[in-house]
Amino acid sequence: MKEGLDLDDEDVDKITEQKVSGQGFLGLTQDDLMRIGIALGPAKNIINLVKKLNGEEQGNYRYGIPAYTIIERTFEELKESQSELLKQRFKELKEFNKESWSELLKQTFDGFKESVAR
């Protein structure tokens, strides 16, 4: 991989000395790389790799936000709205059942009183 990016051992050492890995690597900028002494050419190559890994080059970004973040947020919003809808429906069902049950008991009790009174 280092050959494909036109990096020499010094460049790799500079990155590892900064303890860059994982998410940190995916957040690198050209300025970051040049600040630690990596030449412009290899810095651009690394940034192109970072863009590919982040999905930027494939149009997976919208409004500067990765597609997976948009999908994740949309899913969370959907879960929240569905949860609220289910809570509301459950509350309505509970209230309906209370009213229905009360009415049924009242009718039964009234019917019982009438039959006893005869």
mmCIF file of C-alpha atoms in Angstrom:
data_model
loop_
_atom_site.group_PDB
_atom_site.id
_atom_site.type_symbol
_atom_site.label_atom_id
_atom_site.label_comp_id
_atom_site.label_asym_id
_atom_site.label_seq_id
_atom_site.Cartn_x
_atom_site.Cartn_y
_atom_site.Cartn_z
ATOM 1 C CA MET A 1 0.000 0.000 0.000
ATOM 2 C CA LYS A 2 2.808 2.404 0.791
ATOM 3 C CA GLU A 3 4.196 1.916 -2.714
ATOM 4 C CA GLY A 4 0.818 2.697 -4.311
ATOM 5 C CA LEU A 5 0.680 5.947 -2.326
ATOM 6 C CA ASP A 6 4.279 6.885 -3.182
ATOM 7 C CA LEU A 7 5.269 6.892 0.509
ATOM 8 C CA ASP A 8 8.702 6.122 1.803
ATOM 9 C CA ASP A 9 9.542 4.723 5.248
ATOM 10 C CA GLU A 10 10.030 8.251 6.612
ATOM 11 C CA ASP A 11 6.480 9.243 5.632
ATOM 12 C CA VAL A 12 5.049 6.138 7.275
ATOM 13 C CA ASP A 13 7.131 6.819 10.391
ATOM 14 C CA LYS A 14 5.840 10.409 10.543
ATOM 15 C CA ILE A 15 2.245 9.178 10.526
ATOM 16 C CA THR A 16 2.853 6.436 13.090
ATOM 17 C CA GLU A 17 4.814 8.818 15.358
ATOM 18 C CA GLN A 18 1.675 10.955 15.522
ATOM 19 C CA LYS A 19 -0.251 7.825 16.612
ATOM 20 C CA VAL A 20 -2.723 8.256 13.758
ATOM 21 C CA SER A 21 -4.971 5.253 13.229
ATOM 22 C CA GLY A 22 -8.607 4.329 12.546
ATOM 23 C CA GLN A 23 -10.972 7.299 12.692
ATOM 24 C CA GLY A 24 -8.031 9.672 13.019
ATOM 25 C CA PHE A 25 -6.674 8.483 9.683
ATOM 26 C CA LEU A 26 -10.059 8.941 8.028
ATOM 27 C CA GLY A 27 -10.163 12.521 9.302
ATOM 28 C CA LEU A 28 -6.746 13.563 8.003
ATOM 29 C CA THR A 29 -6.460 16.687 5.897
ATOM 30 C CA GLN A 30 -3.733 17.719 3.501
ATOM 31 C CA ASP A 31 -2.721 20.443 5.974
ATOM 32 C CA ASP A 32 -2.386 17.842 8.747
ATOM 33 C CA LEU A 33 -0.055 15.753 6.619
ATOM 34 C CA MET A 34 2.050 18.658 5.418
ATOM 35 C CA ARG A 35 2.294 19.996 8.985
ATOM 36 C CA ILE A 36 4.009 16.764 10.064
ATOM 37 C CA GLY A 37 6.421 16.995 7.156
ATOM 38 C CA ILE A 38 4.905 14.852 4.425
ATOM 39 C CA ALA A 39 5.557 16.279 0.957
ATOM 40 C CA LEU A 40 2.703 17.570 -1.197
ATOM 41 C CA GLY A 41 2.636 14.616 -3.638
ATOM 42 C CA PRO A 42 2.354 11.845 -1.042
ATOM 43 C CA ALA A 43 -0.019 14.027 1.034
ATOM 44 C CA LYS A 44 -2.390 14.329 -1.939
ATOM 45 C CA ASN A 45 -2.186 10.571 -2.516
ATOM 46 C CA ILE A 46 -3.081 9.885 1.115
ATOM 47 C CA ILE A 47 -5.970 12.359 0.993
ATOM 48 C CA ASN A 48 -7.307 10.685 -2.171
ATOM 49 C CA LEU A 49 -7.205 7.353 -0.325
ATOM 50 C CA VAL A 50 -8.975 8.911 2.676
ATOM 51 C CA LYS A 51 -11.683 10.270 0.349
ATOM 52 C CA LYS A 52 -12.163 6.834 -1.204
ATOM 53 C CA LEU A 53 -12.378 5.198 2.219
ATOM 54 C CA ASN A 54 -14.884 7.805 3.367
ATOM 55 C CA GLY A 55 -16.962 7.292 0.223
ATOM 56 C CA GLU A 56 -16.552 10.894 -0.938
ATOM 57 C CA GLU A 57 -15.450 9.995 -4.433
ATOM 58 C CA GLN A 58 -18.458 7.781 -5.054
ATOM 59 C CA GLY A 59 -21.018 10.462 -4.354
ATOM 60 C CA ASN A 60 -21.856 8.977 -0.967
ATOM 61 C CA TYR A 61 -21.890 12.424 0.597
ATOM 62 C CA ARG A 62 -24.721 14.886 0.652
ATOM 63 C CA TYR A 63 -24.390 18.352 2.094
ATOM 64 C CA GLY A 64 -20.954 17.322 3.397
ATOM 65 C CA ILE A 65 -22.406 14.454 5.468
ATOM 66 C CA PRO A 66 -21.507 10.783 4.833
ATOM 67 C CA ALA A 67 -24.395 8.707 3.469
ATOM 68 C CA TYR A 68 -24.252 6.256 6.380
ATOM 69 C CA THR A 69 -24.695 9.173 8.812
ATOM 70 C CA ILE A 70 -27.761 10.380 6.911
ATOM 71 C CA ILE A 71 -29.204 6.859 6.888
ATOM 72 C CA GLU A 72 -28.434 6.397 10.595
ATOM 73 C CA ARG A 73 -30.071 9.722 11.529
ATOM 74 C CA THR A 74 -33.103 9.006 9.352
ATOM 75 C CA PHE A 75 -33.494 5.582 10.972
ATOM 76 C CA GLU A 76 -33.256 7.091 14.480
ATOM 77 C CA GLU A 77 -35.819 9.779 13.611
ATOM 78 C CA LEU A 78 -38.113 7.126 12.160
ATOM 79 C CA LYS A 79 -37.765 4.984 15.285
ATOM 80 C CA GLU A 80 -38.557 7.975 17.500
ATOM 81 C CA SER A 81 -41.602 9.005 15.470
ATOM 82 C CA GLN A 82 -42.876 5.424 15.320
ATOM 83 C CA SER A 83 -42.307 5.062 19.043
ATOM 84 C CA GLU A 84 -44.323 8.225 19.713
ATOM 85 C CA LEU A 85 -47.070 7.034 17.369
ATOM 86 C CA LEU A 86 -47.210 3.643 19.087
ATOM 87 C CA LYS A 87 -47.332 5.307 22.521
ATOM 88 C CA GLN A 88 -50.211 7.519 21.363
ATOM 89 C CA ARG A 89 -52.112 4.579 19.861
ATOM 90 C CA PHE A 90 -51.592 2.516 23.027
ATOM 91 C CA LYS A 91 -52.845 5.416 25.161
ATOM 92 C CA GLU A 92 -55.913 5.783 22.929
ATOM 93 C CA LEU A 93 -56.549 2.048 23.149
ATOM 94 C CA LYS A 94 -56.226 2.099 26.946
ATOM 95 C CA GLU A 95 -58.625 5.026 27.215
ATOM 96 C CA PHE A 96 -61.051 3.384 24.828
ATOM 97 C CA ASN A 97 -60.928 0.162 26.810
ATOM 98 C CA LYS A 98 -61.506 1.988 30.104
ATOM 99 C CA GLU A 99 -64.532 3.792 28.695
ATOM 100 C CA SER A 100 -65.880 0.684 26.996
ATOM 101 C CA TRP A 101 -65.369 -1.409 30.105
ATOM 102 C CA SER A 102 -67.059 1.194 32.315
ATOM 103 C CA GLU A 103 -70.019 1.436 29.940
ATOM 104 C CA LEU A 104 -70.343 -2.346 29.751
ATOM 105 C CA LEU A 105 -70.301 -2.647 33.544
ATOM 106 C CA LYS A 106 -72.870 0.131 33.885
ATOM 107 C CA GLN A 107 -75.192 -1.493 31.346
ATOM 108 C CA THR A 108 -74.781 -4.900 32.981
ATOM 109 C CA PHE A 109 -75.372 -3.491 36.455
ATOM 110 C CA ASP A 110 -78.409 -1.483 35.277
ATOM 111 C CA GLY A 111 -79.799 -4.605 33.598
ATOM 112 C CA PHE A 112 -79.197 -6.610 36.763
ATOM 113 C CA LYS A 113 -80.969 -3.961 38.890
ATOM 114 C CA GLU A 114 -83.963 -4.014 36.532
ATOM 115 C CA SER A 115 -84.216 -7.800 36.599
ATOM 116 C CA VAL A 116 -84.028 -7.856 40.395
ATOM 117 C CA ALA A 117 -86.633 -5.094 40.684
ATOM 118 C CA ARG A 118 -89.187 -7.141 38.691
#
